[in-house]
Amino acid sequence: MSQRIADFEKARKKRMRKNRLKRLAILFVMALAVAAFFWLKDSSLVRDLRYAADDFIHSFGSGPGFPLESPGGQTQEMGVVGSDFYLLNDTNLYVYSRQGKTVSSAQHRYTNPTAETQDGRLLLYDRGGHGLMLRTAAQTIYESNLEDTIISADVSADGTFAVVTDASGFAAKVTVYDSNQREIYAWMSADDLIQSAALLPSGGHMAIATLNAQEGMLVSQVMIFDLTQEEPVATVDYPGEMIVQVDYMENGSIAVVSDQGAYVLSGSGRQLGEYRYGRLQLAYFDTGSQGMAVVTQSQIGRQEYSMVTITDSGRVSSLQQLTHGVQSVKTERGSIYLASADAIYAYAYGQSGAAASYPVSDLEDFAPLAGNLYYQTSDTIEEIRASSSQEE
């Protein structure tokens, strides 16, 4: 009998130890979960999810549809941020959904407002001034007034951004800030002006375009930086040229547009392709995620336009004379849109001739988004659906 009682007591103590261990394990997991929550609650992952959720909430739901009443003011530009489009004028930044809903409106008070976008991030800054504003479609993430004068800027999809400014004792300076708006990299030039800066969409690298004069001749350079190293990892010279813009494409290639030609470089600075304008002059250009479109015009006589498209691998995919005027060019994935005074023309990379034309009047600017076109007149904001194309 005593042995059975002893065995029962032994089994009871074993169960108690097992239950204590189970409770301790549960408490340990809960402690880890709480610690993880407090560690992650300010992390970029949780913050980005919160921004995405807020943007979705603000963009969700039906709007009044199109046309919308134009907000007025002097239009600076239209473009795309995430799944919405924006209109920037001399006083405000307006963001609209594809259903015509006003997602947000922000007053900027900038003299020369300029926007750069990458996926769901928009960097608004005052070129020649000091103010900048980092936003999603629905909200302002960060706003500041810098001590130095802003020359140009760029933004990456995660909110990392680069700002080119003047600097005391230097010709120019480029500063890179992470998604928490902390300075993570700076490079200063003693002699060269910095014309343009671009961040690799996936992060970690930057390209800048510089300008100098040597013995009366312009000399431009593209410098490529690994943001873990102090000095550029590659430098490409363009003697006698003035680089207008440098930009990264989705595959990591670098688009370079100058007053003399358009070029594509690899991420390490190797030239992959080029197109020289010859006797033509640069009129308009746009760099997209998969290539660029460059419109040139004759320098003398009747104003005639030509367009060349260059893929992200550097291949000149098409060169064609245009039968219409041009006042702007924009790209979206595999499509190119040229606006004239009375129509918007849609082209495809590598194909001659416009695939479709859309008559418009009183056009101020437009934005291609998800195959549709959104454009502003002096009175309204209008929508053109892809299905409404008029074949050439």
Coordinates of C-alpha atoms in Angstrom, one line a residue:
M1 CA 0.0 0.0 0.0
S2 CA 2.8 2.4 1.0
Q3 CA 4.6 1.7 -2.3
R4 CA 1.5 2.6 -4.3
I5 CA 1.2 5.9 -2.4
A6 CA 4.8 6.6 -3.1
D7 CA 4.4 5.9 -6.8
F8 CA 1.3 8.1 -6.9
E9 CA 3.2 11.0 -5.2
K10 CA 6.1 10.5 -7.6
A11 CA 3.8 10.7 -10.6
R12 CA 2.0 13.8 -9.2
K13 CA 5.3 15.6 -8.7
K14 CA 6.3 14.7 -12.2
R15 CA 3.1 16.2 -13.6
M16 CA 3.6 19.3 -11.6
R17 CA 7.1 19.7 -13.0
K18 CA 5.8 19.2 -16.5
N19 CA 3.0 21.8 -16.0
R20 CA 5.5 24.3 -14.5
L21 CA 7.8 23.8 -17.5
K22 CA 4.8 24.3 -19.8
R23 CA 3.8 27.5 -18.0
L24 CA 7.4 28.8 -18.1
A25 CA 7.6 28.0 -21.8
I26 CA 4.3 29.9 -22.4
L27 CA 5.5 32.9 -20.3
F28 CA 8.8 32.9 -22.2
V29 CA 7.0 32.9 -25.6
M30 CA 4.8 35.7 -24.4
A31 CA 7.8 37.7 -23.1
L32 CA 9.5 37.3 -26.5
A33 CA 6.3 38.4 -28.3
V34 CA 6.0 41.5 -26.1
A35 CA 9.7 42.3 -26.6
A36 CA 9.3 41.8 -30.4
F37 CA 6.3 44.1 -30.4
F38 CA 8.2 46.9 -28.7
W39 CA 11.2 46.3 -30.9
L40 CA 9.2 46.3 -34.1
K41 CA 6.7 48.9 -33.3
D42 CA 9.0 51.7 -34.6
S43 CA 10.8 49.5 -37.2
S44 CA 10.7 50.3 -40.9
L45 CA 8.7 47.1 -41.6
V46 CA 5.9 48.0 -39.2
R47 CA 6.0 51.6 -40.2
D48 CA 5.8 50.8 -43.9
L49 CA 2.8 48.5 -43.2
R50 CA 1.1 51.3 -41.3
Y51 CA 1.7 53.8 -44.1
A52 CA 0.4 51.2 -46.7
A53 CA -2.7 50.6 -44.6
D54 CA -3.3 54.3 -44.2
D55 CA -2.9 54.9 -47.9
F56 CA -5.3 52.1 -48.7
I57 CA -7.9 53.5 -46.3
H58 CA -7.7 57.0 -47.8
S59 CA -7.7 55.7 -51.4
F60 CA -10.4 53.0 -50.8
G61 CA -14.0 53.6 -51.8
S62 CA -15.6 55.3 -54.8
G63 CA -15.1 58.9 -55.7
P64 CA -17.3 61.2 -57.6
G65 CA -15.7 60.0 -60.9
F66 CA -14.4 62.2 -63.7
P67 CA -14.3 64.9 -64.7
L68 CA -13.3 66.6 -61.5
E69 CA -13.1 70.3 -61.0
S70 CA -9.5 71.6 -61.4
P71 CA -8.1 73.1 -58.2
G72 CA -6.8 76.0 -60.2
G73 CA -3.4 77.7 -59.6
Q74 CA -0.4 77.3 -61.9
T75 CA 0.2 73.6 -62.7
Q76 CA 3.8 72.5 -62.2
E77 CA 3.5 68.8 -63.0
M78 CA 1.4 65.6 -62.8
G79 CA 2.7 62.2 -61.9
V80 CA 2.1 58.9 -60.2
V81 CA 2.7 57.9 -56.5
G82 CA 1.9 54.3 -55.7
S83 CA -1.6 53.4 -57.2
D84 CA -2.7 57.1 -57.3
F85 CA -1.8 60.1 -59.3
Y86 CA -0.8 63.6 -58.1
L87 CA -1.2 67.1 -59.3
L88 CA 1.4 69.7 -58.2
N89 CA 0.7 73.4 -58.6
D90 CA 2.3 76.5 -57.2
T91 CA 0.6 76.2 -53.8
N92 CA -0.5 72.7 -53.1
L93 CA 0.1 69.0 -53.8
Y94 CA -3.1 67.1 -54.6
V95 CA -3.3 63.3 -54.7
Y96 CA -6.3 61.5 -56.4
S97 CA -7.4 57.9 -56.7
R98 CA -8.3 56.3 -60.0
Q99 CA -12.0 56.6 -58.9
G100 CA -11.7 60.4 -58.7
K101 CA -11.5 60.5 -54.9
T102 CA -9.2 63.2 -53.3
V103 CA -6.7 61.1 -51.3
S104 CA -4.9 64.1 -49.8
S105 CA -4.0 67.7 -50.2
A106 CA -0.9 69.4 -48.7
Q107 CA 0.1 73.1 -48.9
H108 CA 3.8 73.5 -49.6
R109 CA 4.7 77.3 -49.9
Y110 CA 7.6 76.5 -52.2
T111 CA 8.8 79.0 -54.9
N112 CA 9.9 76.3 -57.3
P113 CA 8.2 73.0 -56.2
T114 CA 9.6 69.8 -57.8
A115 CA 8.6 66.2 -57.1
E116 CA 10.5 62.9 -57.4
T117 CA 8.7 59.6 -56.9
Q118 CA 9.5 56.0 -56.5
D119 CA 6.6 53.5 -56.0
G120 CA 4.7 54.7 -53.0
R121 CA 7.1 57.5 -51.9
L122 CA 7.1 61.1 -53.0
L123 CA 9.8 63.7 -52.2
L124 CA 8.6 67.2 -52.8
Y125 CA 11.3 69.9 -52.6
D126 CA 11.9 73.6 -53.4
R127 CA 14.5 73.7 -56.1
G128 CA 16.7 76.8 -55.3
G129 CA 15.1 77.0 -51.9
H130 CA 15.4 75.1 -48.6
G131 CA 12.2 73.2 -48.0
L132 CA 11.5 69.5 -48.5
M133 CA 8.7 67.1 -47.7
L134 CA 8.7 63.3 -47.8
R135 CA 5.2 61.8 -48.3
T136 CA 3.1 58.8 -49.1
A137 CA 0.0 59.3 -51.2
A138 CA -2.1 60.1 -48.0
Q139 CA 0.3 61.6 -45.5
T140 CA 3.4 63.6 -44.8
I141 CA 6.2 61.4 -43.2
Y142 CA 8.8 64.1 -42.8
E143 CA 9.2 67.8 -43.4
S144 CA 12.2 70.0 -43.0
N145 CA 13.9 73.3 -44.0
L146 CA 17.6 72.7 -44.8
E147 CA 20.3 75.2 -44.1
D148 CA 21.8 74.8 -47.6
T149 CA 20.1 75.6 -50.9
I150 CA 18.6 72.5 -52.7
I151 CA 19.8 71.8 -56.2
S152 CA 18.2 68.5 -56.9
A153 CA 17.0 65.3 -55.0
D154 CA 15.9 61.7 -55.4
V155 CA 13.9 59.2 -53.4
S156 CA 13.8 55.4 -53.1
A157 CA 10.8 53.2 -52.6
D158 CA 11.7 52.6 -48.9
G159 CA 11.9 56.3 -48.1
T160 CA 15.6 56.7 -48.4
F161 CA 16.4 60.0 -50.1
A162 CA 19.3 61.9 -51.4
V163 CA 19.6 65.7 -51.6
V164 CA 22.1 67.8 -53.6
T165 CA 22.8 71.2 -52.0
D166 CA 25.4 73.9 -52.1
A167 CA 27.8 73.8 -49.1
S168 CA 30.0 76.3 -47.4
G169 CA 33.6 75.9 -48.7
F170 CA 32.6 73.4 -51.4
A171 CA 31.1 73.6 -54.8
A172 CA 28.3 71.1 -53.9
K173 CA 27.3 68.4 -51.5
V174 CA 25.1 65.3 -51.7
T175 CA 23.6 63.8 -48.6
V176 CA 21.8 60.5 -48.2
Y177 CA 19.2 60.0 -45.5
D178 CA 17.7 56.6 -44.4
S179 CA 14.0 55.9 -44.0
N180 CA 14.2 57.3 -40.4
Q181 CA 15.6 60.6 -41.9
R182 CA 19.0 60.0 -40.4
E183 CA 22.1 61.0 -42.4
I184 CA 23.9 57.9 -43.5
Y185 CA 26.2 59.2 -46.2
A186 CA 27.6 62.5 -47.5
W187 CA 30.0 63.4 -50.3
M188 CA 31.3 66.9 -51.0
S189 CA 32.9 68.2 -54.2
A190 CA 35.5 71.0 -54.0
D191 CA 35.4 71.9 -57.7
D192 CA 32.5 70.2 -59.6
L193 CA 28.9 71.2 -59.6
I194 CA 26.5 68.3 -58.9
Q195 CA 23.7 68.4 -61.5
S196 CA 21.7 65.3 -60.6
A197 CA 21.7 62.4 -58.1
A198 CA 19.9 59.0 -58.3
L199 CA 19.5 56.2 -55.8
L200 CA 19.4 52.5 -56.8
P201 CA 15.7 51.4 -56.2
S202 CA 16.9 48.4 -54.2
G203 CA 19.3 50.5 -52.1
G204 CA 23.0 50.6 -51.4
H205 CA 24.2 52.6 -54.4
M206 CA 24.0 56.1 -55.8
A207 CA 24.9 57.8 -59.1
I208 CA 25.6 61.5 -59.5
A209 CA 26.3 63.7 -62.5
T210 CA 28.9 66.5 -62.1
L211 CA 29.9 69.4 -64.3
N212 CA 33.1 71.4 -64.5
A213 CA 35.1 73.5 -67.1
Q214 CA 38.6 72.7 -68.2
E215 CA 40.4 75.1 -70.6
G216 CA 37.1 76.6 -71.7
M217 CA 35.5 73.2 -72.4
L218 CA 32.6 71.6 -70.4
V219 CA 33.5 68.3 -68.8
S220 CA 30.8 66.1 -67.2
Q221 CA 31.2 62.9 -65.2
V222 CA 29.0 60.2 -63.9
M223 CA 30.2 58.9 -60.5
I224 CA 28.9 55.7 -59.0
F225 CA 29.0 55.2 -55.3
D226 CA 28.7 52.2 -53.0
L227 CA 27.2 53.8 -49.9
T228 CA 29.5 51.7 -47.7
Q229 CA 32.6 53.3 -49.2
E230 CA 33.9 56.9 -49.1
E231 CA 35.0 57.4 -52.6
P232 CA 33.2 56.5 -55.9
V233 CA 33.7 53.0 -57.2
A234 CA 33.5 54.1 -60.9
T235 CA 33.8 57.3 -62.9
V236 CA 32.7 57.8 -66.5
D237 CA 33.8 61.0 -68.4
Y238 CA 31.8 62.9 -70.9
P239 CA 34.1 65.6 -72.3
G240 CA 32.3 68.5 -74.1
E241 CA 28.9 67.5 -72.8
M242 CA 26.5 68.7 -70.2
I243 CA 24.6 66.0 -68.4
V244 CA 21.0 66.9 -67.8
Q245 CA 19.9 63.9 -65.7
V246 CA 21.1 60.6 -64.4
D247 CA 18.7 57.9 -63.2
Y248 CA 18.5 54.3 -62.2
M249 CA 16.3 51.8 -64.0
E250 CA 14.6 48.8 -62.4
N251 CA 17.4 46.3 -63.5
G252 CA 20.1 48.5 -62.0
S253 CA 21.3 50.1 -65.2
I254 CA 21.9 53.8 -65.3
A255 CA 20.3 56.2 -67.8
V256 CA 22.4 59.2 -68.7
V257 CA 20.9 62.1 -70.7
S258 CA 23.1 64.9 -71.9
D259 CA 22.8 67.7 -74.4
Q260 CA 24.7 65.6 -76.9
G261 CA 23.5 62.0 -76.4
A262 CA 21.7 59.4 -74.4
Y263 CA 23.6 56.5 -72.8
V264 CA 23.0 53.4 -70.7
L265 CA 25.6 52.3 -68.2
S266 CA 25.8 49.1 -66.2
G267 CA 25.8 49.4 -62.4
S268 CA 29.6 49.2 -62.5
G269 CA 30.0 52.0 -65.1
R270 CA 30.4 50.0 -68.2
Q271 CA 28.7 51.5 -71.2
L272 CA 26.0 49.3 -72.6
G273 CA 24.6 51.5 -75.3
E274 CA 24.4 55.0 -76.7
Y275 CA 22.5 57.3 -79.0
R276 CA 24.1 60.5 -80.3
Y277 CA 21.8 63.3 -81.5
G278 CA 24.2 64.5 -84.3
R279 CA 22.7 67.6 -85.8
L280 CA 19.5 67.3 -83.8
Q281 CA 19.0 68.8 -80.4
L282 CA 17.4 67.4 -77.3
A283 CA 13.8 68.5 -76.9
Y284 CA 12.1 66.1 -74.3
F285 CA 13.0 62.9 -72.5
D286 CA 11.7 60.6 -69.8
T287 CA 13.3 57.6 -68.0
G288 CA 11.1 54.7 -67.0
S289 CA 11.7 51.5 -65.1
Q290 CA 12.6 49.6 -68.3
G291 CA 14.1 52.1 -70.6
M292 CA 13.9 55.7 -71.8
A293 CA 12.4 57.7 -74.6
V294 CA 14.2 60.7 -76.1
V295 CA 12.6 63.2 -78.4
T296 CA 14.9 65.4 -80.5
Q297 CA 14.1 68.3 -82.9
S298 CA 15.7 69.9 -85.9
Q299 CA 17.8 73.0 -85.1
I300 CA 17.0 75.0 -88.2
G301 CA 14.0 75.5 -90.5
R302 CA 10.7 73.8 -89.7
Q303 CA 10.4 72.3 -86.3
E304 CA 10.4 68.5 -86.9
Y305 CA 10.5 65.9 -84.1
S306 CA 12.1 62.5 -83.9
M307 CA 11.9 59.9 -81.1
V308 CA 14.3 57.2 -80.1
T309 CA 13.6 54.5 -77.4
I310 CA 16.5 52.8 -75.6
T311 CA 16.0 49.7 -73.5
D312 CA 17.5 49.1 -70.0
S313 CA 20.1 46.9 -71.7
G314 CA 21.2 49.8 -73.9
R315 CA 19.7 48.6 -77.1
V316 CA 18.3 51.4 -79.4
S317 CA 14.9 49.8 -80.1
S318 CA 13.3 52.3 -82.4
L319 CA 14.0 55.5 -84.2
Q320 CA 11.2 57.3 -86.0
Q321 CA 10.2 60.6 -87.4
L322 CA 7.1 62.0 -85.7
T323 CA 4.2 63.5 -87.7
H324 CA 2.9 65.6 -84.9
G325 CA 4.1 68.2 -82.5
V326 CA 5.4 67.4 -79.0
Q327 CA 5.1 69.3 -75.7
S328 CA 5.9 66.5 -73.2
V329 CA 6.8 62.8 -73.0
K330 CA 6.1 60.3 -70.3
T331 CA 6.7 56.5 -70.0
E332 CA 4.9 53.8 -68.1
R333 CA 6.4 50.3 -68.3
G334 CA 6.3 49.3 -72.0
S335 CA 4.4 52.3 -73.2
I336 CA 5.4 55.8 -74.2
Y337 CA 3.0 58.8 -74.3
L338 CA 3.7 62.0 -76.2
A339 CA 1.5 65.0 -75.8
S340 CA 0.9 67.6 -78.5
A341 CA -1.3 70.6 -78.4
D342 CA -4.4 68.7 -79.3
A343 CA -3.8 65.0 -78.6
I344 CA -1.9 62.4 -76.6
Y345 CA -0.3 59.6 -78.6
A346 CA 0.6 56.2 -77.2
Y347 CA 3.6 54.3 -78.5
A348 CA 5.1 50.9 -77.6
Y349 CA 8.8 50.3 -77.1
G350 CA 10.4 48.9 -80.3
Q351 CA 7.4 49.6 -82.5
S352 CA 7.1 52.3 -85.2
G353 CA 4.0 54.5 -85.3
A354 CA 1.5 55.4 -82.6
A355 CA -0.7 52.5 -81.4
A356 CA -3.4 55.0 -80.4
S357 CA -4.2 58.7 -80.2
Y358 CA -6.5 60.5 -77.8
P359 CA -7.9 63.9 -78.8
V360 CA -7.6 66.5 -76.0
S361 CA -7.9 70.2 -75.8
D362 CA -6.6 72.9 -73.4
L363 CA -4.1 70.3 -72.1
E364 CA -1.9 71.5 -69.1
D365 CA -0.3 68.2 -68.1
F366 CA -1.1 64.4 -67.8
A367 CA -0.1 61.3 -65.9
P368 CA -0.3 57.7 -67.3
L369 CA -1.4 55.2 -64.6
A370 CA -2.3 51.5 -65.0
G371 CA -2.9 51.9 -68.7
N372 CA -5.2 54.9 -68.3
L373 CA -4.5 58.6 -68.8
Y374 CA -5.4 61.4 -66.3
Y375 CA -5.0 64.9 -67.6
Q376 CA -5.7 68.5 -66.5
T377 CA -7.2 71.3 -68.4
S378 CA -7.7 74.8 -67.1
D379 CA -11.1 73.8 -65.7
T380 CA -11.2 70.1 -65.1
I381 CA -9.3 66.9 -64.4
E382 CA -10.2 64.2 -67.0
E383 CA -9.8 60.5 -67.4
I384 CA -9.1 58.5 -70.6
R385 CA -9.5 54.8 -70.2
A386 CA -7.3 52.5 -72.3
S387 CA -10.4 50.9 -73.9
S388 CA -11.3 54.4 -75.3
S389 CA -8.3 54.4 -77.7
Q390 CA -8.7 55.6 -81.2
E391 CA -6.6 53.6 -83.6
E392 CA -4.3 55.4 -85.9

